[in-house]
Coordinates of C-alpha atoms in Angstrom, one line a residue:
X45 CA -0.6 -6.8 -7.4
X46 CA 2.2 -7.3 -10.3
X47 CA -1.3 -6.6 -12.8
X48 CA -2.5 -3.1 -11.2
X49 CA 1.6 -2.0 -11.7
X50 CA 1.8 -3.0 -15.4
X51 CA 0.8 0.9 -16.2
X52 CA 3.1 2.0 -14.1
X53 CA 5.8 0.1 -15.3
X54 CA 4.9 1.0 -19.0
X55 CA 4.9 4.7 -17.9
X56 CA 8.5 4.4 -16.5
X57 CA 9.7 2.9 -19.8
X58 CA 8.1 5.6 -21.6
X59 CA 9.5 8.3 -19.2
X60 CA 13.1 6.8 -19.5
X61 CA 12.7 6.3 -23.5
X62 CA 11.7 9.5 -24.0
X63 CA 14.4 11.1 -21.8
X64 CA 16.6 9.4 -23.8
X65 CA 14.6 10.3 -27.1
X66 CA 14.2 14.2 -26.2
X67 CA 17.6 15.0 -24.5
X68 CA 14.9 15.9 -21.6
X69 CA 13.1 18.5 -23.9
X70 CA 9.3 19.7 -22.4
X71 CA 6.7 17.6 -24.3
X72 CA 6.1 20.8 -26.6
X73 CA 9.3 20.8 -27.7
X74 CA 9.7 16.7 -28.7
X75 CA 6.3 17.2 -30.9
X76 CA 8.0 19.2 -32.9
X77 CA 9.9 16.5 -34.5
X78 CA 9.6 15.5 -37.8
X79 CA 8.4 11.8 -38.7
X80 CA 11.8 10.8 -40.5
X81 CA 13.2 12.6 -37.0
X82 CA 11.1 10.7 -34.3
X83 CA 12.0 7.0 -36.7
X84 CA 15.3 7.7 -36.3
X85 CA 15.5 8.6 -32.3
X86 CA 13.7 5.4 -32.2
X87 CA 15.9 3.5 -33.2
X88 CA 18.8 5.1 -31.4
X89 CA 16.8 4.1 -28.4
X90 CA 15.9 0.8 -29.5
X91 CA 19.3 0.2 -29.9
X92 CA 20.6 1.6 -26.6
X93 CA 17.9 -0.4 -25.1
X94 CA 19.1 -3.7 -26.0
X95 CA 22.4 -2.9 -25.5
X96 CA 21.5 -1.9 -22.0
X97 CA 19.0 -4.2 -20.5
X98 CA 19.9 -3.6 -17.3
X99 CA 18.8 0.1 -17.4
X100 CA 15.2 -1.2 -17.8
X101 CA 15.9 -3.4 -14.8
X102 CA 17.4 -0.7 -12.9
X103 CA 14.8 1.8 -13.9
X104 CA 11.7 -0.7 -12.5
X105 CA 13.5 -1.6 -9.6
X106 CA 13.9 2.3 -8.6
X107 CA 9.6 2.6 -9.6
X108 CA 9.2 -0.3 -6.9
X109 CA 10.7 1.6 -4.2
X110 CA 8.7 4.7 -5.3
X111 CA 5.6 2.9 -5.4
X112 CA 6.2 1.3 -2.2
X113 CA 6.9 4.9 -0.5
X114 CA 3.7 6.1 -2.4
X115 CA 1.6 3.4 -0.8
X116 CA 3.1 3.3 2.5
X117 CA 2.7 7.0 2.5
X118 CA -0.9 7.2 1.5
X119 CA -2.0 4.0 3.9
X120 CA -0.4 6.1 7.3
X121 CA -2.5 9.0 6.1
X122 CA -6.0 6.6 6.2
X123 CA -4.9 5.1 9.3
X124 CA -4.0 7.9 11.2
X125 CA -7.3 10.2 10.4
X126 CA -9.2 9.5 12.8
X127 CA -12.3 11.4 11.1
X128 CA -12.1 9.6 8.1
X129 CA -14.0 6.7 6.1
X130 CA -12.0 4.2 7.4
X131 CA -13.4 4.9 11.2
X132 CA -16.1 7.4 11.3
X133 CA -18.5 6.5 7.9
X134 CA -22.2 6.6 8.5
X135 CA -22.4 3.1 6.3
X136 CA -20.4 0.7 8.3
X137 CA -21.8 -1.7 11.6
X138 CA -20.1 -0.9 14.7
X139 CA -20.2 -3.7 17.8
X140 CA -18.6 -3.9 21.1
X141 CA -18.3 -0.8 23.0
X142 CA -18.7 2.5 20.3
X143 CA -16.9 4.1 22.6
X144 CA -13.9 1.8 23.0
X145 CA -10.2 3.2 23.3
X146 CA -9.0 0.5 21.1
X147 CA -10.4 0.1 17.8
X148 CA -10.7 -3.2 15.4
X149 CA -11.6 -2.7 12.2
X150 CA -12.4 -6.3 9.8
X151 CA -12.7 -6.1 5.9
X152 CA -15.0 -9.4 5.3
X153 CA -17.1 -10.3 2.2
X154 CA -19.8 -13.2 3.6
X155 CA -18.4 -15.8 0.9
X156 CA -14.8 -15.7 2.8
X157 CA -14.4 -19.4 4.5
X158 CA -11.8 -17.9 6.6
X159 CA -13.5 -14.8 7.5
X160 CA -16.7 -17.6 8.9
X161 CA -13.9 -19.6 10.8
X162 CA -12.9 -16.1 12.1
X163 CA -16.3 -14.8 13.5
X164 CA -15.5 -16.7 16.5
X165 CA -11.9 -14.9 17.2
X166 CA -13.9 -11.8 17.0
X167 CA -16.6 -12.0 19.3
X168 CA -14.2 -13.9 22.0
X169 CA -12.1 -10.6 21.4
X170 CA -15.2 -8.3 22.0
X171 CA -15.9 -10.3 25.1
X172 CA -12.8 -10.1 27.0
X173 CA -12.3 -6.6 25.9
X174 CA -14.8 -4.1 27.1
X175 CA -12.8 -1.3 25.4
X176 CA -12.9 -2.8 22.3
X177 CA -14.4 -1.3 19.4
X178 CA -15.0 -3.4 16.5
X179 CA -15.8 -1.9 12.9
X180 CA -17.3 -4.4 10.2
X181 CA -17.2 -3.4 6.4
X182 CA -18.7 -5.7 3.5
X183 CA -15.9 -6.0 1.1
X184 CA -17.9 -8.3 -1.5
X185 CA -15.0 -9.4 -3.9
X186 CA -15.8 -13.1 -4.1
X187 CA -18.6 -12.6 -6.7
X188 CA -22.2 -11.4 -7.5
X189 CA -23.5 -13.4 -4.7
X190 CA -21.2 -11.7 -2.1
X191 CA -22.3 -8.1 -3.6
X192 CA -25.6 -9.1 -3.5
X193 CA -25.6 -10.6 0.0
X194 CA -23.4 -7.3 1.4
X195 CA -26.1 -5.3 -0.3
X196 CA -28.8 -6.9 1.9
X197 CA -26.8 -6.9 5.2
X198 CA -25.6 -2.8 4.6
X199 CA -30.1 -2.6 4.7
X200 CA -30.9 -4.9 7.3
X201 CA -28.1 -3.1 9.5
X202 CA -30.4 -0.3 10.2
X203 CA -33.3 -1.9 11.1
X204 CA -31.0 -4.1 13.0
X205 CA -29.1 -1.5 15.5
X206 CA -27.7 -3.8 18.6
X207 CA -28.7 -7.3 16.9
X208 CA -26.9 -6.9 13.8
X209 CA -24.3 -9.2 15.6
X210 CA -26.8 -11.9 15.8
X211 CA -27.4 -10.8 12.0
X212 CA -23.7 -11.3 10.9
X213 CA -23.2 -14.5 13.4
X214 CA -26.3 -16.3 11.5
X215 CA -25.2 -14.9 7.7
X216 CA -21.4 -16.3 8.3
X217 CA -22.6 -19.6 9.8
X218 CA -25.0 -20.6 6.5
X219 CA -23.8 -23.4 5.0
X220 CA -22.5 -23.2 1.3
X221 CA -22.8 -20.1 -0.8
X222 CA -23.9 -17.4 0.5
X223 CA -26.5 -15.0 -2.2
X224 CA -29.0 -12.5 -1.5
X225 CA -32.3 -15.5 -0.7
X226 CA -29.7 -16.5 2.3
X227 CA -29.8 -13.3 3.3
X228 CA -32.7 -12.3 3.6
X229 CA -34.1 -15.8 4.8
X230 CA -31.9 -14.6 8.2
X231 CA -33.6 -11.3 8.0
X232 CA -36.6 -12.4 7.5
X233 CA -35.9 -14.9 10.4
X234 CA -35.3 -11.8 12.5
X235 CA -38.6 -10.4 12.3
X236 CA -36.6 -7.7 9.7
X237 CA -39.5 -6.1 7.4
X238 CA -38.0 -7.5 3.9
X239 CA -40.1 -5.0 1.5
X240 CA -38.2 -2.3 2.9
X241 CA -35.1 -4.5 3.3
X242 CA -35.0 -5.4 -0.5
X243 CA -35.6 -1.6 -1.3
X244 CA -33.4 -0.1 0.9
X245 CA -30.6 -2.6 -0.6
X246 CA -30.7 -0.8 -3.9
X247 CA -30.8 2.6 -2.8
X248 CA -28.0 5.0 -2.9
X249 CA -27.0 4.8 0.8
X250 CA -26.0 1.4 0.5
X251 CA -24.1 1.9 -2.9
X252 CA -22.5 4.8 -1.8
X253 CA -21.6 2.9 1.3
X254 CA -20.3 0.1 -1.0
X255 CA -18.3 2.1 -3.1
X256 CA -16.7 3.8 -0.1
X257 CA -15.1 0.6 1.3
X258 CA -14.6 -0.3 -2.2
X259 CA -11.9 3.0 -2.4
X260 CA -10.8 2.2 0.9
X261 CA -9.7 -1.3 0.3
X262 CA -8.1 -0.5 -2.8
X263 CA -6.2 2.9 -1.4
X264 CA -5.2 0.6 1.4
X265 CA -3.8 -2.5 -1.4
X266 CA -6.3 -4.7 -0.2
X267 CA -6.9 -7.6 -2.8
X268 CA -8.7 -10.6 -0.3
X269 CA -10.3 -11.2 2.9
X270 CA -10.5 -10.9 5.9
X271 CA -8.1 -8.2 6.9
X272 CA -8.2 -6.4 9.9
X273 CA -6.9 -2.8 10.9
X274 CA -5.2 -2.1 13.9
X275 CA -3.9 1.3 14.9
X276 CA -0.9 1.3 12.5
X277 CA -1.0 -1.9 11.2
X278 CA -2.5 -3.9 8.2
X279 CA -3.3 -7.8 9.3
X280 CA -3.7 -9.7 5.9
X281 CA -5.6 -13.0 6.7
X282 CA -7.0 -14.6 9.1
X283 CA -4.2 -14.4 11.4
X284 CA -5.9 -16.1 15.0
X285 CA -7.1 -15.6 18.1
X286 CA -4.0 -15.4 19.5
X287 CA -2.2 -12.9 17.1
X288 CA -5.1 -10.4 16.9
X289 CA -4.7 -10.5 20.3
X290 CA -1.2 -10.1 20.7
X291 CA -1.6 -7.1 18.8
X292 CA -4.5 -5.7 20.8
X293 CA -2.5 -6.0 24.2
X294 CA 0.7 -4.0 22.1
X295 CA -2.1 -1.4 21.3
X296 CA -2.9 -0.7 24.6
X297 CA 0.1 -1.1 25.8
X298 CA 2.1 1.5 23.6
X299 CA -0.9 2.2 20.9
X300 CA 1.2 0.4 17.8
X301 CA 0.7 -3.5 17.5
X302 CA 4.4 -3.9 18.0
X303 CA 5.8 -2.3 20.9

């Protein structure tokens, strides 16, 4: 998190050092300074800016709050478009009931130990919901084996259709790391056929599919697994049975997770 801001932070230092350079001149105008000129404004605010920490502080302090409004901002905008990537993407599994009026989505990757100790909250939750629909996206940031395992799940899901479940319950309960032989050991278990499995897992609709949740995660801050998206809220973690829940009942409730 404190990495990914570093630019930004550099770029409010600049901003501030150069309103202080240029007097708040357009960028056309401060390149018309002469070397000797640009030294010397240097230094003035070199000087000022040790004299003046705390305007650096302030300065970063006021980009967190900007950043903060930026992000919350653009994370209502995913999870409110109903149309969008995040709900309706051609290269995501869907369980439960499609056409549930309450929707859970899970960011996973099949290396997460707390996303396997979580499969169970998940199908208990489909089960005593029969308007619940549950969206599961590969979100393979634990490594190559995780890519290479979401790679061969994103294939085997269409050959899958309604037993992809079965798929995902068998993948998250192997033992140990999890690479792309794992995988396709349960799909080749599942009567799956594995030449077109292994091709498919290479092809464009799968990277493409990839690379979508890829810019979702990151638009939504996402840095770990699982996380799970609920109407308006963002669940970091593997929260529980009991809290997903809680949050389900507020969304049907009042349709936000706290009502």
């Amino acid at each position: 998190m404190v990495l990914s801001r570093l630019p930004r932070r550099a770029a409010a230092i600049f901003g501030l050092s150069a309103a202080l350079l240029v007097g708040g001149l357009a960028p056309s105008q401060a390149q018309s300074f002469q070397p000797a000129q640009k030294s010397e404004i240097e230094k003035i605010v070199k000087d000022y800016l040790l004299s003046n920490p705390e305007v650096l502080r302030d300065a970063l302090t006021e980009l967190d709050k900007r950043q903060k409004a930026e992000e919350t901002a653009a994370r209502a905008k995913i999870l409110g478009d109903a149309s969008g990537p995040l709900y309706a993407s051609k290269q995501q599994a869907v369980l439960g009931n499609p056409n549930g009026k309450r929707t859970l989505i899970e960011f996973f990757d099949y290396n997460c130990g707390y996303c396997k100790r979580a499969v169970d909250d998940l199908g208990r939750l489909m089960k005593e919901n029969p308007d619940l629909k549950v969206i599961l996206k590969e979100f393979p940031v634990l490594g190559p084996n995780s890519l290479e395992t979401a790679k061969v799940a994103a294939a085997a899901r269409e050959q899958l259709g309604p037993r992809y479940w079965d798929f995902h319950q068998k993948l998250m309960g192997t033992r140990g790391q999890i690479g792309k032989a794992q995988a396709l050991a349960v799909a080749k278990e599942m009567g799956l056929d594995i030449a077109k499995v292994e091709k498919d897992a290479e092809g464009a609709d799968v990277s493409n599919g990839l690379n979508e949740t890829m810019m979702l995660a990151d638009a939504l801050n996402l840095n770990g697994t699982p996380v799970y998206v609920l109407a308006d809220d963002v669940v970091i973690g593997a929260v529980g049975y009991e809290k997903l829940k809680s949050k389900l009942d507020n969304v049907g409730k009042c349709g936000k997770t706290s009502c």
